[in-house]
Amino acid sequence: MSNLLDIVEIGFMLYLTFEFVRQVRTTHNRRLFRVTFGIGWKKLLAYGLLNLPVLVIVLGTGWILMDWKGFALPKIGPFFSFSWLQLLATPDHPTAGGNLAVAGVTKIPILGLGFLVLLFLNLPRLARYEEDAFRRGTKNWLDGAWRSLKFGLVHCLVGVPIGFGLALGLGGMWFTYHYFRGGVRRSTTVHALYNATLLSALAGYLVYLTVRP
């Protein structure tokens, strides 16, 4: 760890590792895991496949906003590509921002894979927390849009660039649709599968880093 950014990333991952280990064996976490993923493989497959185009739209929108130079602020530069993690960066260790929850996994890929396993086992609990906070009690689509915007932007607190925070609001609208169709239980399942897809892609990248010559 050669700079403050590395220290923050590794330190936050170590904190989350401790929390995930502490929570993974609790009755609450195990019950949520069974309830969230215990809906049958056909529904899990259907929700997983339906999540894929949403993920493409969210990621594509995020990249488009990140590359848009039409809106900038003094001393910050392009507004939508800004992340507060850039304040910790140096010329030798630049960053475009990212999610602190997984930013440290590439430092030591083999340990990062173990962290992702712990994160996966905690996904339903984390998804349920966000669904309770941002979806429960949603009255209509206008209310859902406002809640989804807040849902996306709150990710900026862990270093996600503003453009991607806004794009994540589109994912929030997708979860809102499922909330209207089946309540918090259904939106939590879709949300957890959505995150599991991202984790699978990241895990594949870590495997590549581990086995490459």
mmCIF file of C-alpha atoms in Angstrom:
data_model
loop_
_atom_site.group_PDB
_atom_site.id
_atom_site.type_symbol
_atom_site.label_atom_id
_atom_site.label_comp_id
_atom_site.label_asym_id
_atom_site.label_seq_id
_atom_site.Cartn_x
_atom_site.Cartn_y
_atom_site.Cartn_z
ATOM 1 C CA MET A 1 0.000 0.000 0.000
ATOM 2 C CA SER A 2 1.821 3.026 -1.230
ATOM 3 C CA ASN A 3 -0.682 5.843 -0.897
ATOM 4 C CA LEU A 4 -3.774 6.946 0.992
ATOM 5 C CA LEU A 5 -6.124 5.620 -1.695
ATOM 6 C CA ASP A 6 -4.737 2.091 -1.288
ATOM 7 C CA ILE A 7 -5.056 2.346 2.485
ATOM 8 C CA VAL A 8 -8.701 3.448 2.251
ATOM 9 C CA GLU A 9 -9.597 0.705 -0.233
ATOM 10 C CA ILE A 10 -7.907 -2.115 1.672
ATOM 11 C CA GLY A 11 -9.074 -0.799 5.041
ATOM 12 C CA PHE A 12 -12.712 -0.663 3.923
ATOM 13 C CA MET A 13 -12.504 -4.181 2.481
ATOM 14 C CA LEU A 14 -11.050 -5.504 5.731
ATOM 15 C CA TYR A 15 -13.872 -3.854 7.673
ATOM 16 C CA LEU A 16 -16.469 -5.404 5.362
ATOM 17 C CA THR A 17 -14.767 -8.796 5.624
ATOM 18 C CA PHE A 18 -15.100 -8.662 9.398
ATOM 19 C CA GLU A 19 -18.774 -7.681 9.123
ATOM 20 C CA PHE A 20 -19.554 -10.331 6.517
ATOM 21 C CA VAL A 21 -17.929 -13.078 8.590
ATOM 22 C CA ARG A 22 -19.850 -11.888 11.647
ATOM 23 C CA GLN A 23 -23.173 -11.800 9.816
ATOM 24 C CA VAL A 24 -22.952 -14.830 7.549
ATOM 25 C CA ARG A 25 -23.778 -17.388 10.248
ATOM 26 C CA THR A 26 -26.575 -15.414 11.897
ATOM 27 C CA THR A 27 -30.089 -16.805 11.762
ATOM 28 C CA HIS A 28 -31.312 -13.606 10.086
ATOM 29 C CA ASN A 29 -28.781 -13.812 7.256
ATOM 30 C CA ARG A 30 -29.348 -17.526 6.631
ATOM 31 C CA ARG A 31 -33.128 -17.085 6.619
ATOM 32 C CA LEU A 32 -32.935 -14.219 4.110
ATOM 33 C CA PHE A 33 -30.634 -16.269 1.891
ATOM 34 C CA ARG A 34 -33.128 -19.163 1.843
ATOM 35 C CA VAL A 35 -36.132 -16.891 1.276
ATOM 36 C CA THR A 36 -34.440 -14.843 -1.449
ATOM 37 C CA PHE A 37 -32.986 -17.690 -3.510
ATOM 38 C CA GLY A 38 -35.379 -20.466 -2.525
ATOM 39 C CA ILE A 39 -37.979 -19.670 -5.186
ATOM 40 C CA GLY A 40 -37.102 -22.457 -7.617
ATOM 41 C CA TRP A 41 -34.516 -22.559 -10.375
ATOM 42 C CA LYS A 42 -37.000 -21.606 -13.118
ATOM 43 C CA LYS A 43 -37.839 -18.275 -11.501
ATOM 44 C CA LEU A 44 -34.216 -17.637 -10.611
ATOM 45 C CA LEU A 45 -33.203 -18.278 -14.223
ATOM 46 C CA ALA A 46 -36.009 -16.094 -15.579
ATOM 47 C CA TYR A 47 -35.197 -13.168 -13.280
ATOM 48 C CA GLY A 48 -31.488 -13.578 -13.974
ATOM 49 C CA LEU A 49 -31.974 -13.455 -17.748
ATOM 50 C CA LEU A 50 -34.321 -10.477 -17.504
ATOM 51 C CA ASN A 51 -31.689 -8.655 -15.468
ATOM 52 C CA LEU A 52 -29.120 -8.871 -18.280
ATOM 53 C CA PRO A 53 -30.558 -6.191 -20.624
ATOM 54 C CA VAL A 54 -31.139 -3.942 -17.616
ATOM 55 C CA LEU A 55 -27.493 -4.320 -16.647
ATOM 56 C CA VAL A 56 -26.437 -3.433 -20.195
ATOM 57 C CA ILE A 57 -28.626 -0.322 -20.135
ATOM 58 C CA VAL A 58 -27.368 0.760 -16.709
ATOM 59 C CA LEU A 59 -23.692 0.222 -17.538
ATOM 60 C CA GLY A 60 -24.067 1.816 -20.977
ATOM 61 C CA THR A 61 -25.805 4.867 -19.541
ATOM 62 C CA GLY A 62 -23.115 5.193 -16.901
ATOM 63 C CA TRP A 63 -20.306 5.093 -19.451
ATOM 64 C CA ILE A 64 -22.073 7.634 -21.685
ATOM 65 C CA LEU A 65 -22.481 10.056 -18.773
ATOM 66 C CA MET A 66 -18.894 9.484 -17.672
ATOM 67 C CA ASP A 67 -17.644 10.453 -21.144
ATOM 68 C CA TRP A 68 -19.871 13.516 -21.458
ATOM 69 C CA LYS A 69 -17.745 16.661 -21.166
ATOM 70 C CA GLY A 70 -20.549 19.179 -21.565
ATOM 71 C CA PHE A 71 -20.957 19.865 -17.850
ATOM 72 C CA ALA A 72 -17.983 20.636 -15.627
ATOM 73 C CA LEU A 73 -17.386 22.368 -12.312
ATOM 74 C CA PRO A 74 -14.348 24.470 -11.353
ATOM 75 C CA LYS A 75 -11.552 22.410 -9.763
ATOM 76 C CA ILE A 76 -13.555 19.218 -10.319
ATOM 77 C CA GLY A 77 -13.698 18.969 -14.091
ATOM 78 C CA PRO A 78 -16.355 16.804 -15.786
ATOM 79 C CA PHE A 79 -19.161 16.593 -13.262
ATOM 80 C CA PHE A 80 -20.563 13.174 -14.110
ATOM 81 C CA SER A 81 -17.188 11.416 -13.940
ATOM 82 C CA PHE A 82 -16.373 12.855 -10.518
ATOM 83 C CA SER A 83 -15.899 10.574 -7.513
ATOM 84 C CA TRP A 84 -14.685 11.729 -4.121
ATOM 85 C CA LEU A 85 -12.031 8.989 -4.326
ATOM 86 C CA GLN A 86 -10.277 11.201 -6.865
ATOM 87 C CA LEU A 87 -9.445 13.549 -3.993
ATOM 88 C CA LEU A 88 -7.191 10.790 -2.616
ATOM 89 C CA ALA A 89 -5.548 9.965 -5.938
ATOM 90 C CA THR A 90 -2.036 10.945 -6.985
ATOM 91 C CA PRO A 91 -0.407 11.155 -10.441
ATOM 92 C CA ASP A 92 1.179 7.746 -9.792
ATOM 93 C CA HIS A 93 -2.086 6.263 -8.491
ATOM 94 C CA PRO A 94 -4.945 7.836 -10.467
ATOM 95 C CA THR A 95 -8.547 6.668 -10.179
ATOM 96 C CA ALA A 96 -11.782 7.276 -12.024
ATOM 97 C CA GLY A 97 -13.723 6.245 -8.943
ATOM 98 C CA GLY A 98 -15.326 2.949 -8.099
ATOM 99 C CA ASN A 99 -17.220 1.078 -5.442
ATOM 100 C CA LEU A 100 -15.176 0.895 -2.241
ATOM 101 C CA ALA A 101 -16.950 -2.333 -1.334
ATOM 102 C CA VAL A 102 -15.026 -4.191 -4.052
ATOM 103 C CA ALA A 103 -12.239 -1.754 -4.979
ATOM 104 C CA GLY A 104 -9.601 -3.648 -3.006
ATOM 105 C CA VAL A 105 -10.258 -7.118 -4.437
ATOM 106 C CA THR A 106 -7.793 -6.755 -7.314
ATOM 107 C CA LYS A 107 -4.884 -5.907 -5.006
ATOM 108 C CA ILE A 108 -4.451 -9.607 -4.093
ATOM 109 C CA PRO A 109 -6.791 -11.524 -6.481
ATOM 110 C CA ILE A 110 -6.786 -14.845 -4.597
ATOM 111 C CA LEU A 111 -7.879 -13.105 -1.391
ATOM 112 C CA GLY A 112 -10.304 -11.032 -3.421
ATOM 113 C CA LEU A 113 -12.045 -14.227 -4.546
ATOM 114 C CA GLY A 114 -12.544 -15.239 -0.919
ATOM 115 C CA PHE A 115 -13.999 -11.815 -0.199
ATOM 116 C CA LEU A 116 -16.440 -12.164 -3.105
ATOM 117 C CA VAL A 117 -17.668 -15.492 -1.700
ATOM 118 C CA LEU A 118 -18.399 -13.782 1.624
ATOM 119 C CA LEU A 119 -20.091 -10.919 -0.200
ATOM 120 C CA PHE A 120 -22.277 -13.346 -2.151
ATOM 121 C CA LEU A 121 -23.411 -15.056 1.048
ATOM 122 C CA ASN A 122 -24.439 -11.629 2.371
ATOM 123 C CA LEU A 123 -26.092 -10.390 -0.850
ATOM 124 C CA PRO A 124 -29.717 -11.134 0.106
ATOM 125 C CA ARG A 125 -29.320 -9.324 3.433
ATOM 126 C CA LEU A 126 -27.728 -6.284 1.768
ATOM 127 C CA ALA A 127 -30.323 -6.246 -1.014
ATOM 128 C CA ARG A 128 -33.151 -6.523 1.515
ATOM 129 C CA TYR A 129 -31.730 -3.588 3.460
ATOM 130 C CA GLU A 130 -31.751 -1.408 0.328
ATOM 131 C CA GLU A 131 -35.207 -2.580 -0.730
ATOM 132 C CA ASP A 132 -36.614 -1.786 2.719
ATOM 133 C CA ALA A 133 -34.964 1.639 2.577
ATOM 134 C CA PHE A 134 -35.841 2.654 -0.997
ATOM 135 C CA ARG A 135 -38.763 0.535 -2.214
ATOM 136 C CA ARG A 136 -40.980 -0.318 0.749
ATOM 137 C CA GLY A 137 -43.978 1.988 0.843
ATOM 138 C CA THR A 138 -43.582 3.301 -2.718
ATOM 139 C CA LYS A 139 -46.920 4.809 -3.705
ATOM 140 C CA ASN A 140 -46.671 5.217 -7.480
ATOM 141 C CA TRP A 141 -44.202 5.547 -10.347
ATOM 142 C CA LEU A 142 -43.449 9.204 -9.595
ATOM 143 C CA ASP A 143 -42.613 8.300 -6.025
ATOM 144 C CA GLY A 144 -40.651 5.335 -7.344
ATOM 145 C CA ALA A 145 -38.613 7.553 -9.681
ATOM 146 C CA TRP A 146 -37.620 9.864 -6.820
ATOM 147 C CA ARG A 147 -36.728 6.937 -4.578
ATOM 148 C CA SER A 148 -34.745 5.313 -7.401
ATOM 149 C CA LEU A 149 -32.777 8.515 -7.960
ATOM 150 C CA LYS A 150 -31.857 8.570 -4.266
ATOM 151 C CA PHE A 151 -31.037 4.863 -4.425
ATOM 152 C CA GLY A 152 -28.584 5.442 -7.266
ATOM 153 C CA LEU A 153 -26.919 8.533 -5.852
ATOM 154 C CA VAL A 154 -26.408 7.021 -2.385
ATOM 155 C CA HIS A 155 -23.851 4.724 -4.031
ATOM 156 C CA CYS A 156 -21.694 7.796 -4.614
ATOM 157 C CA LEU A 157 -20.966 7.706 -0.877
ATOM 158 C CA VAL A 158 -18.814 4.611 -1.464
ATOM 159 C CA GLY A 159 -16.973 6.175 -4.387
ATOM 160 C CA VAL A 160 -19.183 5.457 -7.395
ATOM 161 C CA PRO A 161 -18.879 8.351 -9.906
ATOM 162 C CA ILE A 162 -21.899 10.635 -10.150
ATOM 163 C CA GLY A 163 -22.723 9.481 -13.691
ATOM 164 C CA PHE A 164 -22.891 5.858 -12.628
ATOM 165 C CA GLY A 165 -24.866 6.840 -9.540
ATOM 166 C CA LEU A 166 -27.499 8.386 -11.796
ATOM 167 C CA ALA A 167 -27.438 5.337 -14.082
ATOM 168 C CA LEU A 168 -28.001 3.043 -11.097
ATOM 169 C CA GLY A 169 -31.288 4.870 -10.633
ATOM 170 C CA LEU A 170 -32.478 3.032 -13.769
ATOM 171 C CA GLY A 171 -31.778 -0.218 -11.965
ATOM 172 C CA GLY A 172 -33.802 1.170 -9.082
ATOM 173 C CA MET A 173 -36.764 1.650 -11.419
ATOM 174 C CA TRP A 174 -36.419 -1.995 -12.484
ATOM 175 C CA PHE A 175 -36.550 -3.080 -8.856
ATOM 176 C CA THR A 176 -39.544 -0.771 -8.343
ATOM 177 C CA TYR A 177 -41.397 -2.610 -11.107
ATOM 178 C CA HIS A 178 -40.845 -5.891 -9.293
ATOM 179 C CA TYR A 179 -41.835 -4.299 -5.994
ATOM 180 C CA PHE A 180 -45.184 -3.357 -7.516
ATOM 181 C CA ARG A 181 -45.574 -6.902 -8.835
ATOM 182 C CA GLY A 182 -44.540 -8.864 -5.773
ATOM 183 C CA GLY A 183 -43.558 -6.624 -2.886
ATOM 184 C CA VAL A 184 -40.204 -6.358 -1.144
ATOM 185 C CA ARG A 185 -39.616 -10.109 -1.275
ATOM 186 C CA ARG A 186 -39.669 -10.197 -5.080
ATOM 187 C CA SER A 187 -37.689 -6.965 -5.539
ATOM 188 C CA THR A 188 -35.079 -8.280 -3.096
ATOM 189 C CA THR A 189 -34.665 -11.482 -5.123
ATOM 190 C CA VAL A 190 -34.262 -9.573 -8.389
ATOM 191 C CA HIS A 191 -31.886 -7.104 -6.738
ATOM 192 C CA ALA A 192 -29.742 -9.872 -5.242
ATOM 193 C CA LEU A 193 -29.554 -11.715 -8.584
ATOM 194 C CA TYR A 194 -28.634 -8.451 -10.323
ATOM 195 C CA ASN A 195 -25.730 -7.957 -7.925
ATOM 196 C CA ALA A 196 -24.767 -11.633 -8.169
ATOM 197 C CA THR A 197 -24.346 -11.231 -11.937
ATOM 198 C CA LEU A 198 -21.935 -8.351 -11.398
ATOM 199 C CA LEU A 199 -20.057 -10.378 -8.783
ATOM 200 C CA SER A 200 -19.771 -13.312 -11.201
ATOM 201 C CA ALA A 201 -18.199 -11.073 -13.834
ATOM 202 C CA LEU A 202 -15.783 -9.647 -11.279
ATOM 203 C CA ALA A 203 -14.938 -13.142 -10.002
ATOM 204 C CA GLY A 204 -14.150 -14.231 -13.556
ATOM 205 C CA TYR A 205 -11.778 -11.292 -13.908
ATOM 206 C CA LEU A 206 -10.045 -12.197 -10.641
ATOM 207 C CA VAL A 207 -9.612 -15.787 -11.803
ATOM 208 C CA TYR A 208 -7.996 -14.441 -14.951
ATOM 209 C CA LEU A 209 -5.633 -12.286 -12.868
ATOM 210 C CA THR A 210 -4.780 -15.316 -10.736
ATOM 211 C CA VAL A 211 -3.985 -17.783 -13.524
ATOM 212 C CA ARG A 212 -2.507 -15.519 -16.202
ATOM 213 C CA PRO A 213 1.239 -15.979 -16.843
#
